[in-house]
Tab-separated table of C-alpha atoms and ligand atoms in Angstrom:
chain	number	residue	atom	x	y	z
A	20	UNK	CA	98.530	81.463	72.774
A	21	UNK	CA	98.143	78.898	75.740
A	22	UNK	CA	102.411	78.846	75.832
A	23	UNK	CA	103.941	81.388	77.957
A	24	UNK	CA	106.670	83.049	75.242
A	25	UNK	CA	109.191	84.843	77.617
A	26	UNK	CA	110.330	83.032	81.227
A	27	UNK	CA	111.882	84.718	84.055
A	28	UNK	CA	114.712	83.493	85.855
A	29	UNK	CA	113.978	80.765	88.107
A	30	UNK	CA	114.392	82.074	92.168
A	31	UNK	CA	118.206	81.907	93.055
A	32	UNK	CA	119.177	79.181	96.290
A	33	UNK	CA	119.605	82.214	98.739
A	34	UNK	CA	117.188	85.498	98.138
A	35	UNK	CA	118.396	88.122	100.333
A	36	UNK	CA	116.699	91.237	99.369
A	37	UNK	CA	112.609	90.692	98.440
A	38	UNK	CA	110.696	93.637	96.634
A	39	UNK	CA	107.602	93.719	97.387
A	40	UNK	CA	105.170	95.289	94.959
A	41	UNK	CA	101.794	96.187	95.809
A	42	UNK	CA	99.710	98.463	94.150
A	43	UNK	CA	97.167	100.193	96.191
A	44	UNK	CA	97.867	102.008	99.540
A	45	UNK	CA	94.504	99.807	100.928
A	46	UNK	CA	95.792	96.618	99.876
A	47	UNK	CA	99.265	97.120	101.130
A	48	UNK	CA	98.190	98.126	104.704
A	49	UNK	CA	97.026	94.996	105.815
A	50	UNK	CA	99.981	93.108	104.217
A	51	UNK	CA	102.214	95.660	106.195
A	52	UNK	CA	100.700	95.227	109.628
A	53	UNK	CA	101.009	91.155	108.975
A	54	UNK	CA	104.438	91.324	108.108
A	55	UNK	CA	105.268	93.626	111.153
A	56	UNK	CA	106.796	96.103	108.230
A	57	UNK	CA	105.402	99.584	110.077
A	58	UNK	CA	108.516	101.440	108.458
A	59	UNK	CA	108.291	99.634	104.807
A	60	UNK	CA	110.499	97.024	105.550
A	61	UNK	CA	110.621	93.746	107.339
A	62	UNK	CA	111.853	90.109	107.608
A	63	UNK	CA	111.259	87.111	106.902
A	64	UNK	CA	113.328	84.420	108.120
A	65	UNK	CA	117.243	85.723	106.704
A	66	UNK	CA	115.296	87.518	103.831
A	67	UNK	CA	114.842	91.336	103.747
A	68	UNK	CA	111.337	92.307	102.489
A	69	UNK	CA	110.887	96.295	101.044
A	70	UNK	CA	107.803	97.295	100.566
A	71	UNK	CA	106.921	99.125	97.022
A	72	UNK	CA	103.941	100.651	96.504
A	73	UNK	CA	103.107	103.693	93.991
A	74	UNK	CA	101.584	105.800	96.202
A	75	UNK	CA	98.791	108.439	95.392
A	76	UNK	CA	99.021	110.845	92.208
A	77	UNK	CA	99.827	114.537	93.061
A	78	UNK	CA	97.185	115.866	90.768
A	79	UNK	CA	94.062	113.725	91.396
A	80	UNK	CA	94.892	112.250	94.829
A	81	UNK	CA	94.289	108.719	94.118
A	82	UNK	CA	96.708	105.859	93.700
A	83	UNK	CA	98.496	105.228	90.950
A	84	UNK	CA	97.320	101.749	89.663
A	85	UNK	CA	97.595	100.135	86.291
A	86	UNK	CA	99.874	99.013	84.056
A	87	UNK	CA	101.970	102.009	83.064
A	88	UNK	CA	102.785	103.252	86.492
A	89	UNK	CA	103.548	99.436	88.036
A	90	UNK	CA	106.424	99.355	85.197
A	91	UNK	CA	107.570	102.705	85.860
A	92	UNK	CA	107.252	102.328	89.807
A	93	UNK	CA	109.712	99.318	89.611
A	94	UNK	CA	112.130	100.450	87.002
A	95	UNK	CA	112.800	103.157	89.214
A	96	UNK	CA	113.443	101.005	92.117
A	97	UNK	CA	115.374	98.517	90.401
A	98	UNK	CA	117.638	101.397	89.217
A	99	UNK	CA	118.597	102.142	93.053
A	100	UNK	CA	119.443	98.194	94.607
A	101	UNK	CA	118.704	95.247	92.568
A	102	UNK	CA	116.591	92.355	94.682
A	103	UNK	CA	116.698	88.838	94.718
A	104	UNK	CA	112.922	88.806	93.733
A	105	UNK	CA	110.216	90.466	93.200
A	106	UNK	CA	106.708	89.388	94.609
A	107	UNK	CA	103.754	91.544	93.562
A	108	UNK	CA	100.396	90.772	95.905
A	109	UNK	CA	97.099	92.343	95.416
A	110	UNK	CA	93.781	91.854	94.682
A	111	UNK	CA	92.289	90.195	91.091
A	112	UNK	CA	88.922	89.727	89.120
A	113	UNK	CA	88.449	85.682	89.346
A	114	UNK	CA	86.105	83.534	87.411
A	115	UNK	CA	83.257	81.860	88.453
A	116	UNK	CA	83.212	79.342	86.106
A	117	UNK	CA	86.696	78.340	86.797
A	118	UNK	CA	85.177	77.731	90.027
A	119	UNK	CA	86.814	80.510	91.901
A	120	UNK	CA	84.403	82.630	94.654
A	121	UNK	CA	85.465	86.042	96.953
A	122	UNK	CA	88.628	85.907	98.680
A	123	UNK	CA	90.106	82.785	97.121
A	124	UNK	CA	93.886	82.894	96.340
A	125	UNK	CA	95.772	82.272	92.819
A	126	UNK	CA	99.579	81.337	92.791
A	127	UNK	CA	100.540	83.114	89.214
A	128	UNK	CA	101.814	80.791	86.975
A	129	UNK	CA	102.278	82.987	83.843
A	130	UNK	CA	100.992	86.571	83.311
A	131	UNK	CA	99.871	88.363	79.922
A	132	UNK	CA	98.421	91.298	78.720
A	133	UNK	CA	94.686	90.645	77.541
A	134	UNK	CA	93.916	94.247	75.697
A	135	UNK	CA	96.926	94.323	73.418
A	136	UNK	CA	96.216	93.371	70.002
A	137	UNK	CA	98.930	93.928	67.147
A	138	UNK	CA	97.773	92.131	63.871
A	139	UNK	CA	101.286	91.525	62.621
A	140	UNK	CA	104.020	88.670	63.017
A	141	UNK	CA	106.136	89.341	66.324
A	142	UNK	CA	104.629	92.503	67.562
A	143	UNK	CA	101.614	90.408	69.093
A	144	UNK	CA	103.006	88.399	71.043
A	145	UNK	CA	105.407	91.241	71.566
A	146	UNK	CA	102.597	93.129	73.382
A	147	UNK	CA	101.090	90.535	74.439
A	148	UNK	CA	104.183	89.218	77.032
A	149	UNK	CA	102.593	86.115	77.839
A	150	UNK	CA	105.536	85.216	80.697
A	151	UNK	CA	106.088	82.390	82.366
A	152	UNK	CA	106.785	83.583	86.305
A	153	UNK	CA	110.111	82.584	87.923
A	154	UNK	CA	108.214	79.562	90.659
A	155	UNK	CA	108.940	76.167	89.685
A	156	UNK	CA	106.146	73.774	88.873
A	157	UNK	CA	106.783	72.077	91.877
A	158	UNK	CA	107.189	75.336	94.222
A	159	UNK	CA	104.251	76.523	92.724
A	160	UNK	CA	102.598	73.191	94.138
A	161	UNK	CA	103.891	73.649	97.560
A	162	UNK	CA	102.817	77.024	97.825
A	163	UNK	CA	99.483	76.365	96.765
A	164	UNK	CA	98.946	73.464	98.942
A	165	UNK	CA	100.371	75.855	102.054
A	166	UNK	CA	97.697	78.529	101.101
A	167	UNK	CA	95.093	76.249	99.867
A	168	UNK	CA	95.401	78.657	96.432
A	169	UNK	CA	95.106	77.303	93.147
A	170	UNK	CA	97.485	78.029	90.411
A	171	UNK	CA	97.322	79.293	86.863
A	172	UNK	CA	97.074	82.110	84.479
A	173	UNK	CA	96.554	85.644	85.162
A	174	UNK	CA	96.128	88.643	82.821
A	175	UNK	CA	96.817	92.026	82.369
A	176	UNK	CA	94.997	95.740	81.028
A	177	UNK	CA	94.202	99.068	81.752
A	178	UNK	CA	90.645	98.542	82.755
A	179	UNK	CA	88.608	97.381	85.528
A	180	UNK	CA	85.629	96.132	83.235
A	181	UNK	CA	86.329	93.510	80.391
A	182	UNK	CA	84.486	93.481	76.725
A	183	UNK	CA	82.739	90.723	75.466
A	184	UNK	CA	86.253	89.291	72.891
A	185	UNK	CA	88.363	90.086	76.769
A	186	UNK	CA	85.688	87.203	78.408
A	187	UNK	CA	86.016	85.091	75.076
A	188	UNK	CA	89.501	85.198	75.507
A	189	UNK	CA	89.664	84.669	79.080
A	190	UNK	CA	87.596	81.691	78.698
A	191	UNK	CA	89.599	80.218	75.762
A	192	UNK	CA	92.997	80.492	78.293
A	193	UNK	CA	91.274	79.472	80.990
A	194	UNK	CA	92.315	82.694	82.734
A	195	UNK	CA	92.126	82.702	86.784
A	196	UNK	CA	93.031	86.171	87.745
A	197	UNK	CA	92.324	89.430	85.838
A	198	UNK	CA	94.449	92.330	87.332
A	199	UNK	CA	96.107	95.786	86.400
A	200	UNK	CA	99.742	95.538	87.185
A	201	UNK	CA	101.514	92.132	86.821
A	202	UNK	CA	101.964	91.168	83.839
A	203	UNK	CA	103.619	94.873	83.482
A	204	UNK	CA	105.841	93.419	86.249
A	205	UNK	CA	106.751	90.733	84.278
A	206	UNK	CA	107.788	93.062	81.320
A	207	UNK	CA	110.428	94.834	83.788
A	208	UNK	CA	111.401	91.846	85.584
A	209	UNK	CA	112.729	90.205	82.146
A	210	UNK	CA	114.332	93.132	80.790
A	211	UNK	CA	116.192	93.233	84.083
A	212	UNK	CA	116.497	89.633	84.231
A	213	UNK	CA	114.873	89.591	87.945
A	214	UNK	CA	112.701	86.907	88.974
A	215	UNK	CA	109.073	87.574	90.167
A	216	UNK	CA	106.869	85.888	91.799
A	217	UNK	CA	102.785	86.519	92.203
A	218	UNK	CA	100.073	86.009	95.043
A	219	UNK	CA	96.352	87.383	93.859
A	220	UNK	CA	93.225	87.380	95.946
A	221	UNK	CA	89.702	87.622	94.352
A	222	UNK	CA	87.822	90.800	94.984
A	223	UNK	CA	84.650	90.313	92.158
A	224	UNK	CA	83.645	87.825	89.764
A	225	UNK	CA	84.586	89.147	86.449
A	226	UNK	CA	82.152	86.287	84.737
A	227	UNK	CA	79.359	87.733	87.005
A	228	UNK	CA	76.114	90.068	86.303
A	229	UNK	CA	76.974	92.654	89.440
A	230	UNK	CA	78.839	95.154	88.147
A	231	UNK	CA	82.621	94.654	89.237
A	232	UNK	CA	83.747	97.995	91.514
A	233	UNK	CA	80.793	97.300	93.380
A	234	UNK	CA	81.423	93.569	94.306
A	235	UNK	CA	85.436	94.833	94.575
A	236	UNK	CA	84.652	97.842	96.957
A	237	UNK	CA	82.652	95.262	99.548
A	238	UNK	CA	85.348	92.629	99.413
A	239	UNK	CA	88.277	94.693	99.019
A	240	UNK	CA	88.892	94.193	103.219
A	241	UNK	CA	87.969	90.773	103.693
A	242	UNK	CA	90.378	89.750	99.985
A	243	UNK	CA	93.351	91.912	101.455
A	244	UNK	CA	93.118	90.616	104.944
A	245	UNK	CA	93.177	86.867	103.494
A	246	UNK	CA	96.472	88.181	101.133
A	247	UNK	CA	97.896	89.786	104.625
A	248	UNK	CA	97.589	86.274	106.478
A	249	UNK	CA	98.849	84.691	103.426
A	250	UNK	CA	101.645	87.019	102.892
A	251	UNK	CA	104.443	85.594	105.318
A	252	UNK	CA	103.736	81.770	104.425
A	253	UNK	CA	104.257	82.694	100.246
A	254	UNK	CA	107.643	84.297	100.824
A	255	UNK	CA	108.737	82.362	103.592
A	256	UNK	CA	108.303	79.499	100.675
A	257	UNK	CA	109.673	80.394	98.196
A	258	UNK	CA	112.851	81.964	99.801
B	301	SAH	N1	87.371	101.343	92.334
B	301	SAH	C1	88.519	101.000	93.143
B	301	SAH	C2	89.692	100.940	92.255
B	301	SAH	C3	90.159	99.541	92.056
B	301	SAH	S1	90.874	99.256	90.519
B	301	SAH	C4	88.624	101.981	94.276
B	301	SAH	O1	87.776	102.811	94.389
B	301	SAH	O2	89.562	101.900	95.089
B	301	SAH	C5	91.354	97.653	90.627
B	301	SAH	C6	92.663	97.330	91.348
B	301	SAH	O3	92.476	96.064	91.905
B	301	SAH	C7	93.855	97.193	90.415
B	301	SAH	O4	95.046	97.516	91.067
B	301	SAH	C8	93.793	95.728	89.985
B	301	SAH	O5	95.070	95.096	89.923
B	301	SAH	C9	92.921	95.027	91.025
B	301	SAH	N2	91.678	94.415	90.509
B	301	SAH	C10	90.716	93.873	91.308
B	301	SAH	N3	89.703	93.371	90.574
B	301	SAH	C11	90.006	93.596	89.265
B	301	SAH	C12	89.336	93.299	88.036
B	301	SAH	N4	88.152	92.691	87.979
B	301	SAH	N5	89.920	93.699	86.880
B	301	SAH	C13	91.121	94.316	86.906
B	301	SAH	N6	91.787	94.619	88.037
B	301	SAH	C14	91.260	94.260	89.223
């Protein structure tokens, strides 16, 4: 379980074209203005950086996060031009007792889902797609030292709460980031044999009594606008 079973290519020498996946519209703002990208696009030193973000749901008007649409927002754009990378930044549950508090950063090392459960040889971890990201250990390092971020694990599901086996589990893989999208990402990214790279900021404390849209809708500005100053120094490392 605490070995990644899938790895993503490692980032090529030259990236020329960077996706750049983020999943709400008010998480992607501030990481728009930062990078100067007021049409979608921008660039960072002789890298190209598009901007991909799902957008809001005709029928109920809010955006479409999760796991489901992330994968099916990227397959679609990987069918049209194929990047060098993709990065996916955005907000996370942390942990408190991994010493994490509001607004820190996580460097993704590996990504899994933590709310798929198939009791039967294969399929598991099949579901599971515990991935190992494309950064190296040692870009990892440097990135984290740049950003004073930490580095490590981050999973997966369909829900903004946890149950009592998710914390068990999170505690016994010494999870850092709980999220909605990337290790969905990570799914696509393999099949398509793209490498992808993750930057999370901590909104709530998933390992915390207040209940967790409340702590996330009071930090969600001051989380994304420590992502947005973050955003320009993670890509312009690792490119
Ligand atoms: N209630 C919010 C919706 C946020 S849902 C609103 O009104 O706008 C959570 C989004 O932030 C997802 O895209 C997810 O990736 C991220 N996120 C932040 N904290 C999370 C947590 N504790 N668990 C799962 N996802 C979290």
């Amino acid at each position: 379980m605490d070995r990644p079973t899938f790895a993503l290519p490692p980032i090529p020498p030259r990236v020329h074209r960077v996706l750049l996946f983020v999943a709400m519209r008010s998480e992607a703002d501030p990481i728009a203005r930062a990078l100067g990208a007021t049409d979608g696009t921008a660039r960072i030193g002789d890298a190209h950086i598009e901007l991909l973000v799902p957008g809001a749901d005709p029928v109920l008007g809010v955006d479409r996060l999760g796991p489901v649409h992330a994968a099916s927002a990227l397959a679609r754009a990987l069918c049209s031009a194929r990047p060098d990378l993709v990065v996916n930044m955005g907000t996370c549950g942390g942990f408190e007792s991994q010493g994490l508090g509001i607004a820190d950063l996580i460097v993704v090392r590996d990504a899994m889902f933590h709310d798929a459960r198939v009791a039967l040889d294969g399929f598991d971890a099949l579901v599971r797609a515990h991935t190992r990201l494309s950064p190296s250990a040692s870009q990892l390092e440097a990135v984290a030292e740049r950003l004073g971020a930490r580095t490590g694990l981050a999973s997966s599901g369909s829900s903004l709460d946890a149950t009592a086996d998710e914390l068990a589990l999170f505690r016994r893989t010494h999870t850092l980031a709980k999220d909605m999208e990337l290790a969905a990402l990570a799914v696509v990214c393999r099949e398509a044999g793209v490498p992808l790279a993750a930057l999370k900021g901590v909104t709530d404390l998933v390992d915390h009594h207040e209940p967790t849209h409340e702590a996330f809708l009071r930090n969600l500005t001051r989380t994304t606008d420590r992502i947005a100053q973050s955003a320009a120094a993670f890509i312009g490392q690792l490119v």
